[in-house]
Structures are given as structure tokens and as C-alpha cells.
Amino acid sequence: MATQFDFEEIARFTEAFGIPAHEEEISELLKGRLAKLGYKVEFDMMGDVIAYSPAFDKKSKPMVIAAHMDEIGMLVKYVSKKGFLKFAKIGGIDSRMLPNQRVIVKTKKGKIFGVIGTKPPHVTKASEMDKAYDAQSMFIDIGAKSDKEARKMGVEIGDPISFEMDLARLGNDLVTGKALDDRIGCFALVEIAKRLKAKNVVIVGTVQEEVSTFGKGAMISAWNLEPSSFIAVDTSVAGDHPEMREEDGAVCLGKGPAITMVEASGRGNVVDKRLAAMVLETAKKLKIPCQLEVVEGGATDASSVYNLKGGIPSVAICVPSRYIHSNVSVCSLADLKRTIDLVVGLALKGKF
Ligand SMILES: [Zn+2]
């Protein structure tokens, strides 16, 4: 049975432009949705969306439920005499995914399309065909004939670039698209907010999670809000496809949210045992299947929050995603629903 979500609305979230430090489009979308629900919404100094529930009580510490709004992308680094753009990667990008992608360059004059072109097989030696390109040798073609023309189109050094990909459905309630990490989490925030209007919660859309070891926006917002606990709604690496060995990732699609017990091999958040127990108890009570994971090579916003002030119990509750950090990441809407239900159940359970 198909899970009932507004597909077009999820697409608005995943297709919105928003590489680190350029989250305006997605943050305006999220702000608008949360304001409509009666939340008092503001931006903090970093650009984080801070949404106070109608029942927010400044006399007691709130639970903060957050998702990061930024996505991986690129920046214009140089414009060649012939009008091609050289770029710098922003966030964790495997260069092998870049060739022949369509991209969007956001200039002060507006958005323009570009493509990361490569030479065709007709003129490529057989020995070259199996070799990966390195990002330094790649370029973006925006159709300009010269650097002067590129600049006339609005291109400047430092302009943000994102990938271009529509959201589409696959079988078994799966969706595929760009930036599911973590726009699926941003979409979840709105669904969660709908059901927590009567609770002392603050819903936060964070900026710049993808560019530092641990997210910058989450740290600033949690510092200011001093929550009783911090829940990062994010995505995690699913290991259930032919390229991955089973032991590379025990998390699978369709088996419920992943509860991250350890991030970045323990350099990041090691989940507070009492908070983890509360999450698992809630899942059991609500009959929500969930999966436990230990992450060696990655972290969520929970890792930038747990050690602030006097310490803030933090946990990441993640929608499993195949091909994460690519244009064709895949998530299960059934997992999305369970993630939302679990976070709502946790917040309704009471104060941590
Ligand atoms: Zn993420």
C-alpha cells in the first residue's frame, strides 16, 4: 500500500536550491510552511530557521527537533577565456559522480543551467574509458562563448552551483532524487510540526551541515536555545545494494528509521544512553520497527550539539538512503512515515 504523502510537496523540498551558506530558497520554503501552522518563525544570525511551537514556554527548556537544509554542491572558482567554469566541490562529493551532470548556477541575475561535459566515446581511447575523471580537470559549460559573455550572464567567482534532478518514484514506495539528504528531513519537520503544536518544542532548519566535520548552524542554534534534548532528523547510509558488502552498512531500506548510536567513530555524538532508551521504548510501544547503527565515516547535527553548554542529550533519527550524496539517492516513504511517527511519539512522551 502506498504511503500517503504529497509527492509534489516532497519534490518542492528536494528540488529547492540550497548549497551550504546559500540556503535562502529552502529556508524560505520551510519558514513559510511552519509559519502557516502557527509557529513563530525567525532566522538566527547564521540563517537557521527557528520555529517556536504555539505552546513554546520560555520558562522551561524545549526539545529541539532539527534537520539540515543544505545540500552538497559546488562554487564557481574560475571562468576560462572561452567561457567555461571551473568549480570547487562543497561537501562530501565523490568526483566520479560529476561527469555529464546537469547543474544550476545561481547568479545575482538569476539561475542559469550548465552541464559538466566530457569528451564522447568516439574520440576516447579504450584505455581511458575505465578511468575516472578528477574534479580539477572538469568544467561547466553554460553556453557562453567567452569569459566576458559568462560575466554578462551574471556569473561571478563564488557563485553557488547545485545539481539539477527531479524527484521520481521507484517501485515499492521508494523515491529517488537529489538532496534527499536532508530535504526528506526538512519535509519531515513540517509533518512533525503539524502534530506537536501543543508541545514545548522548537523546530529548527539548520544551515551548513555539509561543510564542516560537524554542522555549523546546529551548533549556533542549540547554543542559543539550550534545549533539554536535541533530535536530528537526517538520512543515513543504507547498505542494501549490490555494490556494498553487507558489513559496510547494516541499515536497509524499508526496515524503519536508523537510530545512530555512535557518529564519526566516537569523535562525534555517542548517544546519551537514557535518551536512546527512551527512543527505543517509544518505538516498541508504537510498534515502529527501527534499526541501530554505528557510523564510522560521517556525522549529523547531533555531533555539533551534544557537548555544548553543560551537555545536551542528542540523537540522530535517520531515514535510510541508498546512494546518499548523489543525484539519485533513494529513500522509502514508509521509512519516512515511521521516522515522523517515532519523533512525534518521542516528543509526546514528555520531557526528557
Ligand atoms: Zn545529512
Tab-separated table of C-alpha atoms and ligand atoms in Angstrom, residues 68 70 180-183 209-210 233-236 299-301 324-325, ligand 1:
chain	number	residue	atom	x	y	z
A	68	HIS	CA	19.745	20.413	7.934
A	70	ASP	CA	21.841	22.491	2.952
A	180	LEU	CA	17.257	13.596	-0.105
A	181	ASP	CA	19.985	14.202	2.491
A	182	ASP	CA	18.430	16.076	4.138
A	183	ARG	CA	15.430	17.592	2.410
A	209	GLU	CA	25.881	20.884	7.936
A	210	GLU	CA	27.676	19.509	4.887
A	233	VAL	CA	16.196	14.120	11.733
A	234	ASP	CA	18.603	13.123	8.978
A	235	THR	CA	19.427	10.370	6.497
A	236	SER	CA	21.885	7.512	6.872
A	299	ALA	CA	28.174	12.595	11.466
A	300	THR	CA	24.939	14.527	11.845
A	301	ASP	CA	23.983	17.768	13.545
A	324	ILE	CA	23.498	9.124	-0.418
A	325	HIS	CA	25.361	12.260	-1.581
B	1	ZN	ZN	22.608	14.834	6.214
